PDB file of C-alpha atoms and ligand atoms in Angstrom:
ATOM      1  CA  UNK B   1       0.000   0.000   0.000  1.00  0.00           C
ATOM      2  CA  UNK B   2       1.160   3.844  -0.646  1.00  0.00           C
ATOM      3  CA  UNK B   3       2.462   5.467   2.043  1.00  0.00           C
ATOM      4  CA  UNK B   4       1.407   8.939   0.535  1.00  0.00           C
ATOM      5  CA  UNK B   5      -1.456  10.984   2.045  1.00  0.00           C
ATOM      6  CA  UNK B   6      -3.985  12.200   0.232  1.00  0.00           C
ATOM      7  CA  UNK B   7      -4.755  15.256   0.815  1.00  0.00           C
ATOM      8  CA  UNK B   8      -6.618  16.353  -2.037  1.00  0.00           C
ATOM      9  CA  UNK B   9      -8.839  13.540  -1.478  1.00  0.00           C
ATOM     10  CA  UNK B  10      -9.652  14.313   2.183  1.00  0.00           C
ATOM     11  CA  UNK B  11     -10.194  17.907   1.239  1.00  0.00           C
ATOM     12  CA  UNK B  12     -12.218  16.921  -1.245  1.00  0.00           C
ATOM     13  CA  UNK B  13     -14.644  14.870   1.252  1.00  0.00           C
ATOM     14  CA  UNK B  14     -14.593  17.676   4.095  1.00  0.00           C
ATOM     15  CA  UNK B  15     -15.660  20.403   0.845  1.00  0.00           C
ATOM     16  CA  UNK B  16     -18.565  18.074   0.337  1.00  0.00           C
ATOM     17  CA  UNK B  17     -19.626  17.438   3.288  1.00  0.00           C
ATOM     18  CA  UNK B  18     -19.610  20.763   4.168  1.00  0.00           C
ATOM     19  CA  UNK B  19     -21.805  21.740   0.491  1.00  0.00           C
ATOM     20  CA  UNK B  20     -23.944  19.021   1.809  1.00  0.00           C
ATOM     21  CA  UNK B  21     -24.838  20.641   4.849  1.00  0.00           C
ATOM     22  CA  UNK B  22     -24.737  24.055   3.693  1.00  0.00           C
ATOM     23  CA  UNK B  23     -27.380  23.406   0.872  1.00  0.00           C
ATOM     24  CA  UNK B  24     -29.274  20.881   3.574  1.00  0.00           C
ATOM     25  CA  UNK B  25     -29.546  23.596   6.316  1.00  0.00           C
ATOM     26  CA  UNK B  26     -30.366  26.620   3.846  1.00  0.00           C
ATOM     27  CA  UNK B  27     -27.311  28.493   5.351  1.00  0.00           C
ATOM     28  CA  UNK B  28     -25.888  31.968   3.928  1.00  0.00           C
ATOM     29  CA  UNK B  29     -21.949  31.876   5.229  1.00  0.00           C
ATOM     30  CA  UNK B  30     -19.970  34.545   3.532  1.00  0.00           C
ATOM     31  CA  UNK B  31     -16.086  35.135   4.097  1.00  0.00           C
ATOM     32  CA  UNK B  32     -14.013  38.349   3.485  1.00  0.00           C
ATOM     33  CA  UNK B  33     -10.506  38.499   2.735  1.00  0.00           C
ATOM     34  CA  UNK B  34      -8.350  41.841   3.105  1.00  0.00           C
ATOM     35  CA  UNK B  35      -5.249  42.314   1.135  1.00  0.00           C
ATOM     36  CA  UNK B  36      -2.659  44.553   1.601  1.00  0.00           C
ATOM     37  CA  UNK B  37      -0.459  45.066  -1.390  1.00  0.00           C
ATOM     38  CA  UNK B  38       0.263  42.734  -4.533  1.00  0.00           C
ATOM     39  CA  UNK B  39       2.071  40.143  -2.963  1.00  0.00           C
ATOM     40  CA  UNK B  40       2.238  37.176  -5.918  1.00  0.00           C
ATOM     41  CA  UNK B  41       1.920  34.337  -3.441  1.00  0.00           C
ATOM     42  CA  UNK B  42      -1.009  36.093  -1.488  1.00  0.00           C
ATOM     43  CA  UNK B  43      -2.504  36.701  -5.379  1.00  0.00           C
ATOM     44  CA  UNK B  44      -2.404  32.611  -5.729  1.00  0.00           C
ATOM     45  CA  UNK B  45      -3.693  31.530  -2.446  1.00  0.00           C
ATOM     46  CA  UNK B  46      -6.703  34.169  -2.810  1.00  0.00           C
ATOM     47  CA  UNK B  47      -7.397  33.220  -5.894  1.00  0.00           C
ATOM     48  CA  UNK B  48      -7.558  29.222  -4.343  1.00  0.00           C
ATOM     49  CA  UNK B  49      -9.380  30.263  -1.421  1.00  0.00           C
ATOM     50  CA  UNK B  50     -11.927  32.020  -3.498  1.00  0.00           C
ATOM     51  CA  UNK B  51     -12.597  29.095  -6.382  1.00  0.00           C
ATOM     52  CA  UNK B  52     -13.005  26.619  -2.688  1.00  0.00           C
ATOM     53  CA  UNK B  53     -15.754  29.015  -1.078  1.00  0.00           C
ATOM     54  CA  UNK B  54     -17.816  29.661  -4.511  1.00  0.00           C
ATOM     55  CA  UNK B  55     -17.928  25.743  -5.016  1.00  0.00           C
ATOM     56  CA  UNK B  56     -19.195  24.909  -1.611  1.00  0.00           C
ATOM     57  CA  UNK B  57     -21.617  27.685  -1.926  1.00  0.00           C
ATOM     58  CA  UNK B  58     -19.740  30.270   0.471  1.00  0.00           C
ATOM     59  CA  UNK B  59     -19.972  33.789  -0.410  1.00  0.00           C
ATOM     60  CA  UNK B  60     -16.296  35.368  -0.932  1.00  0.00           C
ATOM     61  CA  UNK B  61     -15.560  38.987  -0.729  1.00  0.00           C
ATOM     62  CA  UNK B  62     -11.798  40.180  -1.748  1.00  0.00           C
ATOM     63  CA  UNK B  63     -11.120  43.500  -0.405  1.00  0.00           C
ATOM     64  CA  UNK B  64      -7.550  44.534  -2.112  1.00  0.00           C
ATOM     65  CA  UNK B  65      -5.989  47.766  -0.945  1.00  0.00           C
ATOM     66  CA  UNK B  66      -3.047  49.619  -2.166  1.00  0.00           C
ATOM     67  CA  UNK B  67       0.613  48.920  -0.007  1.00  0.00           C
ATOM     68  CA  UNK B  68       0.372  52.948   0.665  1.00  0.00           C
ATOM     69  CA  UNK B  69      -2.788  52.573   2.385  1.00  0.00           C
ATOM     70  CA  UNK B  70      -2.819  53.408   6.614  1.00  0.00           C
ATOM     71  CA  UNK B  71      -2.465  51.290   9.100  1.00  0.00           C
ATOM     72  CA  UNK B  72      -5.554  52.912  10.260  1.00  0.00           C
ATOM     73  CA  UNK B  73      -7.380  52.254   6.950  1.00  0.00           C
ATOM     74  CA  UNK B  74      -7.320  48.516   7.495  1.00  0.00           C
ATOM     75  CA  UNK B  75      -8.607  48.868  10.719  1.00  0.00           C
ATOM     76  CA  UNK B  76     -11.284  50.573   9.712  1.00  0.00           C
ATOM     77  CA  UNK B  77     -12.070  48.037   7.184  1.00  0.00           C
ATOM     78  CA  UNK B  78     -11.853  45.133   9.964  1.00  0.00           C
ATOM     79  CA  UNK B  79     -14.578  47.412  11.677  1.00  0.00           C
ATOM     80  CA  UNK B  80     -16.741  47.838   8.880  1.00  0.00           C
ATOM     81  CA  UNK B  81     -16.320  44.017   8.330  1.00  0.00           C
ATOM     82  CA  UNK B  82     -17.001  43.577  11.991  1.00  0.00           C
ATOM     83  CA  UNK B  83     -20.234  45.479  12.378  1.00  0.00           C
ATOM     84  CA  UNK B  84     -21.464  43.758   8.935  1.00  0.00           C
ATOM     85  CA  UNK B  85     -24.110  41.039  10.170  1.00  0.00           C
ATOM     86  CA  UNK B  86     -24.202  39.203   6.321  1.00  0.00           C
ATOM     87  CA  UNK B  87     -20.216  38.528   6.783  1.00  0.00           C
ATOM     88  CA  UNK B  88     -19.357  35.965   9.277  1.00  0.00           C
ATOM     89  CA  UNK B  89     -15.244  35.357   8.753  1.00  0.00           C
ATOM     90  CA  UNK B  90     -12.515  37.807   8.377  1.00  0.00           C
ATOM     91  CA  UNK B  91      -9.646  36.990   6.838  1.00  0.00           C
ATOM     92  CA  UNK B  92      -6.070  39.414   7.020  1.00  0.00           C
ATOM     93  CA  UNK B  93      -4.249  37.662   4.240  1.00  0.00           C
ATOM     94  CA  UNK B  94      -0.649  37.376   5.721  1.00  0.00           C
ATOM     95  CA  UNK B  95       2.196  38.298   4.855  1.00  0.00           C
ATOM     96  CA  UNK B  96       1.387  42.373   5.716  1.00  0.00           C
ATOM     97  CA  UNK B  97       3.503  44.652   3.555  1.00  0.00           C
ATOM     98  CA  UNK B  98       6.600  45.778   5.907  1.00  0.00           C
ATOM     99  CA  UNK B  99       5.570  48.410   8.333  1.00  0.00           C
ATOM    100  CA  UNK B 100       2.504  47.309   9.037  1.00  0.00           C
ATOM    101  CA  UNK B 101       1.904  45.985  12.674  1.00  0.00           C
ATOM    102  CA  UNK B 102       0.169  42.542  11.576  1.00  0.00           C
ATOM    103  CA  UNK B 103      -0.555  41.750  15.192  1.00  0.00           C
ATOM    104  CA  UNK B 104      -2.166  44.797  16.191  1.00  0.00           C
ATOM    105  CA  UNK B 105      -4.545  45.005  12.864  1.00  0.00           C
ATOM    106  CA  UNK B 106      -5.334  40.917  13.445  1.00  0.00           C
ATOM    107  CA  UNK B 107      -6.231  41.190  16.796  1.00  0.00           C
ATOM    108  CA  UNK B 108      -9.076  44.117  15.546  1.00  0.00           C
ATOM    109  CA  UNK B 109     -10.906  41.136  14.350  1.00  0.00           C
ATOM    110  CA  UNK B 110     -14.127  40.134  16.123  1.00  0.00           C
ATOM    111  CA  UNK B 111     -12.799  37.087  17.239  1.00  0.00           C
ATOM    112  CA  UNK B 112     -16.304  34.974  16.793  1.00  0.00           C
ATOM    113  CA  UNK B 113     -15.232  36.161  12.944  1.00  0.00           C
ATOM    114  CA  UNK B 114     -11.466  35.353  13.219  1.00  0.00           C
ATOM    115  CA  UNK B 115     -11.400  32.349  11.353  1.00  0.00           C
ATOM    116  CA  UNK B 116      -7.634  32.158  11.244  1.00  0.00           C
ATOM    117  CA  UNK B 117      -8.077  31.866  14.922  1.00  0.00           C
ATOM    118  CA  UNK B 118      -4.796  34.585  15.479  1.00  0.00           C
ATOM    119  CA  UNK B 119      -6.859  36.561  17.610  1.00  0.00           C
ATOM    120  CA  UNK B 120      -6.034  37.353  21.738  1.00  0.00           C
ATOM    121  CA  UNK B 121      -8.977  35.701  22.294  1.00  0.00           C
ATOM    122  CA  UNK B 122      -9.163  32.518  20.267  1.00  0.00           C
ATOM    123  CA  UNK B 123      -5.614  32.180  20.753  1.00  0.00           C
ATOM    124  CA  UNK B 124      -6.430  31.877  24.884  1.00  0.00           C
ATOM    125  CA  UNK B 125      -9.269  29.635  24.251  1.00  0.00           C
ATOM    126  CA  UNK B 126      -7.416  27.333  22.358  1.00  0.00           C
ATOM    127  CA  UNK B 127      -4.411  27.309  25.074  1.00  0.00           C
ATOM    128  CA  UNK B 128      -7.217  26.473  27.263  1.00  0.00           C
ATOM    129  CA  UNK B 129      -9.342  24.072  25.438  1.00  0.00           C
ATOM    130  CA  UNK B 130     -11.967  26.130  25.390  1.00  0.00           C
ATOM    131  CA  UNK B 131     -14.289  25.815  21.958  1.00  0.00           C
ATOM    132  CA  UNK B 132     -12.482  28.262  19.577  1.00  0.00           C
ATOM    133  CA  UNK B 133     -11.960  28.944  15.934  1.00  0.00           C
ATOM    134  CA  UNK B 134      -8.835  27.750  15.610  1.00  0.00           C
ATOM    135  CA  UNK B 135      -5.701  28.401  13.091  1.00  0.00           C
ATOM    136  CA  UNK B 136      -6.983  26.533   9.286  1.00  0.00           C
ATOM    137  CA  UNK B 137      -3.220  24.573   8.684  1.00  0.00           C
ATOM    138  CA  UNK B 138      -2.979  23.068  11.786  1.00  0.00           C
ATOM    139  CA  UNK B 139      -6.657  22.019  11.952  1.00  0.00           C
ATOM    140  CA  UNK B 140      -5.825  20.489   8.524  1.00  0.00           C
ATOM    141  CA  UNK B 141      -3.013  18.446   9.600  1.00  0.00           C
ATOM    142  CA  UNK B 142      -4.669  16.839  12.714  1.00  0.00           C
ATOM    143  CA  UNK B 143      -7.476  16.016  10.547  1.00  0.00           C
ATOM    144  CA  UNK B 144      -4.776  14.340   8.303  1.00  0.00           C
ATOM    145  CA  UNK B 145      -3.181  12.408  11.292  1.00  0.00           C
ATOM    146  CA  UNK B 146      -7.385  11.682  12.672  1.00  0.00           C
ATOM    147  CA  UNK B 147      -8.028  10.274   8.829  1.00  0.00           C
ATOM    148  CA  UNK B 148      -5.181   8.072   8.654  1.00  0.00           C
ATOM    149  CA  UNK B 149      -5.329   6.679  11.694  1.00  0.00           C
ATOM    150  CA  UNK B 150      -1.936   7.882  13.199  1.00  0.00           C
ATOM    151  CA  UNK B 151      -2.728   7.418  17.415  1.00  0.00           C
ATOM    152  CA  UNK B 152      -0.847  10.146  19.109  1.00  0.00           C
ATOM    153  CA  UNK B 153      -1.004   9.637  22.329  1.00  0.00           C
ATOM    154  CA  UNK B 154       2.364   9.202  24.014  1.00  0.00           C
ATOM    155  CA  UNK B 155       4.025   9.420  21.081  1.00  0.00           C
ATOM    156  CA  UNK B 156       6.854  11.912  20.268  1.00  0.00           C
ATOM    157  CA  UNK B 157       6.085  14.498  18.280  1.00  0.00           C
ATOM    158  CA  UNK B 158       8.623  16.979  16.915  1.00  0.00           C
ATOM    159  CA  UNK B 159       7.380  20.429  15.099  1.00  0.00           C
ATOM    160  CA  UNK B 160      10.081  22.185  13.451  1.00  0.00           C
ATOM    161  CA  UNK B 161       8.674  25.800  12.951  1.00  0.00           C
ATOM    162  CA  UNK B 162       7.393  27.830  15.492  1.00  0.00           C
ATOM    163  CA  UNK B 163       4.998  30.229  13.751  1.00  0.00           C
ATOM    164  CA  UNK B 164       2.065  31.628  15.521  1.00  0.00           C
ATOM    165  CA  UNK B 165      -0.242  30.226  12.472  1.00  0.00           C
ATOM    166  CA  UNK B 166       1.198  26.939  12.239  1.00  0.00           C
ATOM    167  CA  UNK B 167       3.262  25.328  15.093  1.00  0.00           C
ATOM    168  CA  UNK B 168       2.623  27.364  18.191  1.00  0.00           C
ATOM    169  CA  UNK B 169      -1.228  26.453  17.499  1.00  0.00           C
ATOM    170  CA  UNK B 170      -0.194  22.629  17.155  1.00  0.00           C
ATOM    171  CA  UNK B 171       1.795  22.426  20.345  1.00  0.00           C
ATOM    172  CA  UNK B 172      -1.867  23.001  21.435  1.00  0.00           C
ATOM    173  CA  UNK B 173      -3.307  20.461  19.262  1.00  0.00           C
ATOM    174  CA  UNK B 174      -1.087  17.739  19.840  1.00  0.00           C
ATOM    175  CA  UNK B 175      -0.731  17.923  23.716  1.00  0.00           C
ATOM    176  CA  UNK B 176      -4.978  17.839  23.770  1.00  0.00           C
ATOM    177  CA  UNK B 177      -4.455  14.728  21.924  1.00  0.00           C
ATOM    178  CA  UNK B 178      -1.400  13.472  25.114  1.00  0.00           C
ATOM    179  CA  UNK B 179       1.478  13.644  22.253  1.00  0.00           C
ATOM    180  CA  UNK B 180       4.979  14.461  23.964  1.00  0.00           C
ATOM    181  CA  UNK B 181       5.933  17.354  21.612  1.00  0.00           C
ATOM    182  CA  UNK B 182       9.251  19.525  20.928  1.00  0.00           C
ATOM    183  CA  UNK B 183       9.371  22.389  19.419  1.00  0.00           C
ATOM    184  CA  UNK B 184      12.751  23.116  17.068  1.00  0.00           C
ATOM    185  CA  UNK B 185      13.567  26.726  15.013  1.00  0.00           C
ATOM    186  CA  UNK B 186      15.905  28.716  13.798  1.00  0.00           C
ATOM    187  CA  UNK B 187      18.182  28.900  16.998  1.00  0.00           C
ATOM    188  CA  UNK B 188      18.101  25.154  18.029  1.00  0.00           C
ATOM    189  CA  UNK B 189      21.011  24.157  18.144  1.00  0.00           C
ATOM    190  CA  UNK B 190      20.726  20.189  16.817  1.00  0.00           C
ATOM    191  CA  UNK B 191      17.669  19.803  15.455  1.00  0.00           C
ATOM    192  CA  UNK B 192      18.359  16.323  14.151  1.00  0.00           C
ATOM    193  CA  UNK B 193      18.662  14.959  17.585  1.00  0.00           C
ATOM    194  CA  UNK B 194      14.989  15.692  17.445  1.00  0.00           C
ATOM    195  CA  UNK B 195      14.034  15.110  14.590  1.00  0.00           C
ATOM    196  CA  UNK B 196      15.690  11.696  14.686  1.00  0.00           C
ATOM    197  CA  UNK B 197      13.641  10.563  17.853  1.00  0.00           C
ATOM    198  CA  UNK B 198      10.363  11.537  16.428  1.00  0.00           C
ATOM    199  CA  UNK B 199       7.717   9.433  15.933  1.00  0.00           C
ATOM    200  CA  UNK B 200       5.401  12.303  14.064  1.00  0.00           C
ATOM    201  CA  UNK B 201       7.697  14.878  12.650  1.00  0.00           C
ATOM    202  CA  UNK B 202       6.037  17.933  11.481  1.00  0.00           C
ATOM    203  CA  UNK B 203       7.833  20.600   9.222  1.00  0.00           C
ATOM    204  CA  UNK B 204       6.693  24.405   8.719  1.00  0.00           C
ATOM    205  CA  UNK B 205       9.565  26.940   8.046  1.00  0.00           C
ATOM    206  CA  UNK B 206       9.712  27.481   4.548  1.00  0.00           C
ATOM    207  CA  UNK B 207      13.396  26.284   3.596  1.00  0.00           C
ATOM    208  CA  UNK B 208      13.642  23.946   1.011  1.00  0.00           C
ATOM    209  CA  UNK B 209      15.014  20.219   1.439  1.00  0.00           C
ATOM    210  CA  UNK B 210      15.691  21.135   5.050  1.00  0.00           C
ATOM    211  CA  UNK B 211      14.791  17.629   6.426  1.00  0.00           C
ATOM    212  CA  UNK B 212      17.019  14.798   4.836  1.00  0.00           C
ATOM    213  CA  UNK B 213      16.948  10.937   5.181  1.00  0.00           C
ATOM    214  CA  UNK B 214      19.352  10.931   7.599  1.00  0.00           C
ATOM    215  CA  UNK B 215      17.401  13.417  10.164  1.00  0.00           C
ATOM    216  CA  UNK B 216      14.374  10.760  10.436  1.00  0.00           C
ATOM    217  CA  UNK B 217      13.990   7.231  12.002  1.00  0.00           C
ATOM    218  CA  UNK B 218      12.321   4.233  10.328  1.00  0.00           C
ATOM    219  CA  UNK B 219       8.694   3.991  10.178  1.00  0.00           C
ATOM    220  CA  UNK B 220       8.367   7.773  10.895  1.00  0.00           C
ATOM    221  CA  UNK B 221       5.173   9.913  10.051  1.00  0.00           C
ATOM    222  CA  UNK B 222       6.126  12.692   8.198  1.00  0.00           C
ATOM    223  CA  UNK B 223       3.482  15.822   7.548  1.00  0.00           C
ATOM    224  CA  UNK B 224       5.181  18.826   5.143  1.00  0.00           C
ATOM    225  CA  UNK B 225       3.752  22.097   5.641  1.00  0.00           C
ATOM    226  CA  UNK B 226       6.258  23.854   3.529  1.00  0.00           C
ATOM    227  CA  UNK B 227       5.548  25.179   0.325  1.00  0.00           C
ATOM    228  CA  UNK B 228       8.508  26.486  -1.410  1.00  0.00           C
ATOM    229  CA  UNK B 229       9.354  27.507  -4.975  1.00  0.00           C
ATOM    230  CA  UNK B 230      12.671  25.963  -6.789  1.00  0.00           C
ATOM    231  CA  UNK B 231      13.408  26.849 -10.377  1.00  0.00           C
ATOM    232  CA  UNK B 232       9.553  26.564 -11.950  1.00  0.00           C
ATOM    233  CA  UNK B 233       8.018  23.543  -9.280  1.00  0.00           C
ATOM    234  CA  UNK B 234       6.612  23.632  -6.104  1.00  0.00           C
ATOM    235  CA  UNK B 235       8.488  21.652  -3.145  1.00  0.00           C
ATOM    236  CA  UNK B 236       8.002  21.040   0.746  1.00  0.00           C
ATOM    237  CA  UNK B 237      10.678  21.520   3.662  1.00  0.00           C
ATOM    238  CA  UNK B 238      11.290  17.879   3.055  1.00  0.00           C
ATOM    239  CA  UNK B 239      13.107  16.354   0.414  1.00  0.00           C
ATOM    240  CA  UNK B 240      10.448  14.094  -0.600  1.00  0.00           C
ATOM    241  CA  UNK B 241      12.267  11.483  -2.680  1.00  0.00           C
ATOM    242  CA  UNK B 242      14.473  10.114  -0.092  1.00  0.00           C
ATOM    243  CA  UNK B 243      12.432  10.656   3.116  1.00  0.00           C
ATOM    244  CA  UNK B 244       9.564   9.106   1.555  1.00  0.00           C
ATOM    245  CA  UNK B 245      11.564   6.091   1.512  1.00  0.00           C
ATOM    246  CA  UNK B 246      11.658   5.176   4.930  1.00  0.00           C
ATOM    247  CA  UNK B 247       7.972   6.695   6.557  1.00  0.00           C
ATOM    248  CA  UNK B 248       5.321   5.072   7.345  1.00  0.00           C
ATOM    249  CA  UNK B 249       3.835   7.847   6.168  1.00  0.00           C
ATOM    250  CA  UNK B 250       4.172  11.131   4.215  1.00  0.00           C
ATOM    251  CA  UNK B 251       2.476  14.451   2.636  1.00  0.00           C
ATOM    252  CA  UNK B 252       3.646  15.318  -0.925  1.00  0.00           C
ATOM    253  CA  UNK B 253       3.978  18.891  -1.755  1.00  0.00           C
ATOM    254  CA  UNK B 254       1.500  19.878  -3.413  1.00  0.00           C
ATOM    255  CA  UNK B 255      -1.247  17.774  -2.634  1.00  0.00           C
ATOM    256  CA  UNK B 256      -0.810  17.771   1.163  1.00  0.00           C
ATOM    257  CA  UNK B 257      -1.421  19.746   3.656  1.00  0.00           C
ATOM    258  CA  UNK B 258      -2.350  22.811   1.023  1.00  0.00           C
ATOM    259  CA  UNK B 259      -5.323  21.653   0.115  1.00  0.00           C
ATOM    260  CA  UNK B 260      -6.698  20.556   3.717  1.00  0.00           C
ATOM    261  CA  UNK B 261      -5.776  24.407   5.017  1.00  0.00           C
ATOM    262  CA  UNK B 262      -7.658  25.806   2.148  1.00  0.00           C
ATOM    263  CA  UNK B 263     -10.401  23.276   3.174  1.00  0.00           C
ATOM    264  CA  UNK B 264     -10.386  23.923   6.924  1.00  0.00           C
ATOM    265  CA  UNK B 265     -11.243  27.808   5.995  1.00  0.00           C
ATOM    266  CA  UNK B 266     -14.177  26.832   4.479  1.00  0.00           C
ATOM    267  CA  UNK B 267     -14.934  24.338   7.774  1.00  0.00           C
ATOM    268  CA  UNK B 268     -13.618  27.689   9.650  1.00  0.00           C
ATOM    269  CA  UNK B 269     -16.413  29.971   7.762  1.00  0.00           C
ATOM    270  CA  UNK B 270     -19.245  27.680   7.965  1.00  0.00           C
ATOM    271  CA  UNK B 271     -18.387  27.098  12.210  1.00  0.00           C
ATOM    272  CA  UNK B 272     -18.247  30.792  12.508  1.00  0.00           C
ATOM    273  CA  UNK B 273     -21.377  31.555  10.872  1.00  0.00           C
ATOM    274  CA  UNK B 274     -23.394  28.761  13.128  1.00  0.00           C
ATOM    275  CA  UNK B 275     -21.946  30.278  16.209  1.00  0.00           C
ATOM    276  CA  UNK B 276     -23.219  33.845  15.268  1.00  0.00           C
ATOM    277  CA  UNK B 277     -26.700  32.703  13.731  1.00  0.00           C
ATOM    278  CA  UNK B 278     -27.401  30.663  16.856  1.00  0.00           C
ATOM    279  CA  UNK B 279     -27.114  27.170  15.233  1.00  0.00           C
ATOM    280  CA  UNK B 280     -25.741  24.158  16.511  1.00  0.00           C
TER     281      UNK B 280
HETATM  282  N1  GUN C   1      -0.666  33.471   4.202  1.00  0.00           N
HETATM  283  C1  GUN C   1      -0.291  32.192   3.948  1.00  0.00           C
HETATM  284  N2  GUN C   1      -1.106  31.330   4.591  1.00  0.00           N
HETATM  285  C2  GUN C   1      -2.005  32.071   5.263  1.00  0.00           C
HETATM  286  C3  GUN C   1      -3.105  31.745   6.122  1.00  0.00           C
HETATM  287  O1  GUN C   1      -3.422  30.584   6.409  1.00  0.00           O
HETATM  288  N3  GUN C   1      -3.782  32.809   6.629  1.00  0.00           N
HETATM  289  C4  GUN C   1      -3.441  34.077   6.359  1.00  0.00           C
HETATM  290  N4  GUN C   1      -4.156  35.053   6.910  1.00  0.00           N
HETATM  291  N5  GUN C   1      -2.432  34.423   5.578  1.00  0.00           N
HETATM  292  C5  GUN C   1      -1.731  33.405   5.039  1.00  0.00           C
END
C-alpha cells in the first residue's frame, strides 16, 4: 500500500460534506478576505481560497488595498467588516507589507469572525481548550493524522517551525491529543537529535530540502507544511524522494497539507457563521 497521504482527497470529502450541509440547512456563510499590497503568493492563495468558497456555496468577498494605504485604513475596514451582520469570517491575508503591525490590525478582528483563529482571544481559548476557531493549517493536519489513523497519544512528536499560524497552534493540538511534543527553530542548536527521535515529525519553516533521510527514524510519520518555490516547481521543507523512503507515512507537496488548510477555511467559515446565527 502507498504510504502517501492524500490530501486532495480528504479535502475533497470535508468540501462536500460541508456543500452538503450548507445546501441541507439553507445556510448563507460569507467570508471576506483583506489584502494589503500585490504580494504574488497572497494573489495565488486568494485566488484558491476564493474558487473553494464559490464551489461549496460560500460567499467570498476580496477587499484589495493599495501597499500605501494606513495602518488605520485597514482597521477601519476590519470594523466595517465587523459590524457587517451578512459577513461571518474575516480573513487578514498574511504576509502584511513591511511596516505594518500585523498583530495589532489581526487582533481588531471580532474574534467569533477570526477564522484564522490569530486573535487574543481565540488564541487563549485554544491554550485552554476552550471551543475556539482555531488556526486553518494546523486544523488540517490533525485532521490528516485523525483520517489516517496515526494514534498520538504518548508518542513523540517533533514540530520544526514555530509560527504563531502553524506550530505554536499545534503544540496546542497535539498535547490535547497526550502527544509528547518539541518544538525546534531557527536557533536550536541540533535539530536532528529531534528530529531523529520523532515518531510524528512535522515541518513548517519554509526552507527547502531542510529535512534529509538521515534526520528521520524508520517507520516515521512525516506531515510537510512547507511550500517552497525551486526553479519553476513547487516543493516542501522535506526532500520528498528520499524521506519518503523510509515513513510510514508522508504528505507530498503539493497535494498535502495545502489543500486541507484551504479546506479547513471553508470548515472555519461555515463554524463561525453557526456560532453567530445561533445554530448548533
Ligand atoms: N498566508 C499564507 N497562509 C495564510 C493563512 O493561512 N492565513 C493568512 N491570513 N495568511 C496566510
Amino acid at each position: 500500500m502507498s504510504n502517501i497521504i492524500d490530501g486532495i482527497s480528504a479535502s475533497l470529502e470535508l468540501k462536500n460534506k460541508l456543500k452538503i450541509e450548507i445546501e441541507k440547512k439553507d445556510l448563507t456563510p460569507h467570508l471576506a478576505v483583506i489584502q494589503v499590497g500585490d504580494n504574488k503568493a497572497s494573489n495565488i492563495y486568494i485566488k484558491n481560497k476564493k474558487r473553494a468558497c464559490e464551489s461549496v456555496g460560500i460567499s467570498f468577498t476580496h477587499i484589495k488595498l493599495p501597499d500605501t494605504i494606513s495602518e488605520d485604513f485597514v482597521i477601519k475596514e476590519i470594523k466595517r467588516l465587523n459590524n457587517d451582520i451578512s459577513i461571518n469570517g474575516i480573513l487578514v491575508q498574511l504576509p502584511l507589507p513591511i511596516g505594518f503591525d500585523e498583530g495589532k490590525i489581526i487582533n481588531e478582528i471580532n474574534p467569533l469572525k477570526d477564522v484564522d483563529g490569530l486573535t487574543f482571544s481565540n488564541v487563549g481559548n485554544l491554550a485552554l481548550e476552550n471551543d475556539c476557531l482555531v488556526s486553518c493549517t494546523p486544523l488540517g493536519v490533525m485532521e490528516l493524522l485523525r483520517l489516517y489513523k496515526v494514534d498520538l497519544e504518548g508518542k513523540d512528536v517533533c514540530i520544526v517551525g514555530r509560527s504563531n499560524l502553524v506550530g505554536k497552534p499545534l503544540i496546542q493540538l497535539l498535547l490535547q491529543k497526550d502527544a509528547t511534543v518539541s518544538v525546534c527553530h531557527s536557533k536550536s542548536k541540533n535539530i536532528k537529535e529531534y528530529t531523529k527521535k520523532a515518531d510524528v515529525l512535522i515541518v513548517a519553516t519554509g526552507h527547502p530540502n531542510l529535512i534529509t533521510k538521515d534526520m528521520v527514524k524508520e517507520g516515521v510519520v512525516v506531515i510537510d507544511v512547507g511550500i517552497n518555490k525551486e526553479n519553476d516547481s513547487l516543493c516542501g521543507d522535506v526532500s520528498f524522494n528520499e524521506v519518503s523512503k523510509k515513513a510510514s507515512l508522508i504528505t507530498p507537496v503539493p497535494g498535502g497539507v495545502g489543500p486541507m488548510t484551504v479546506a479547513c477555511l471553508l470548515k472555519n467559515t461555515v463554524k463561525a457563521y453557526k456560532i453567530q446565527n445561533g445554530i448548533k
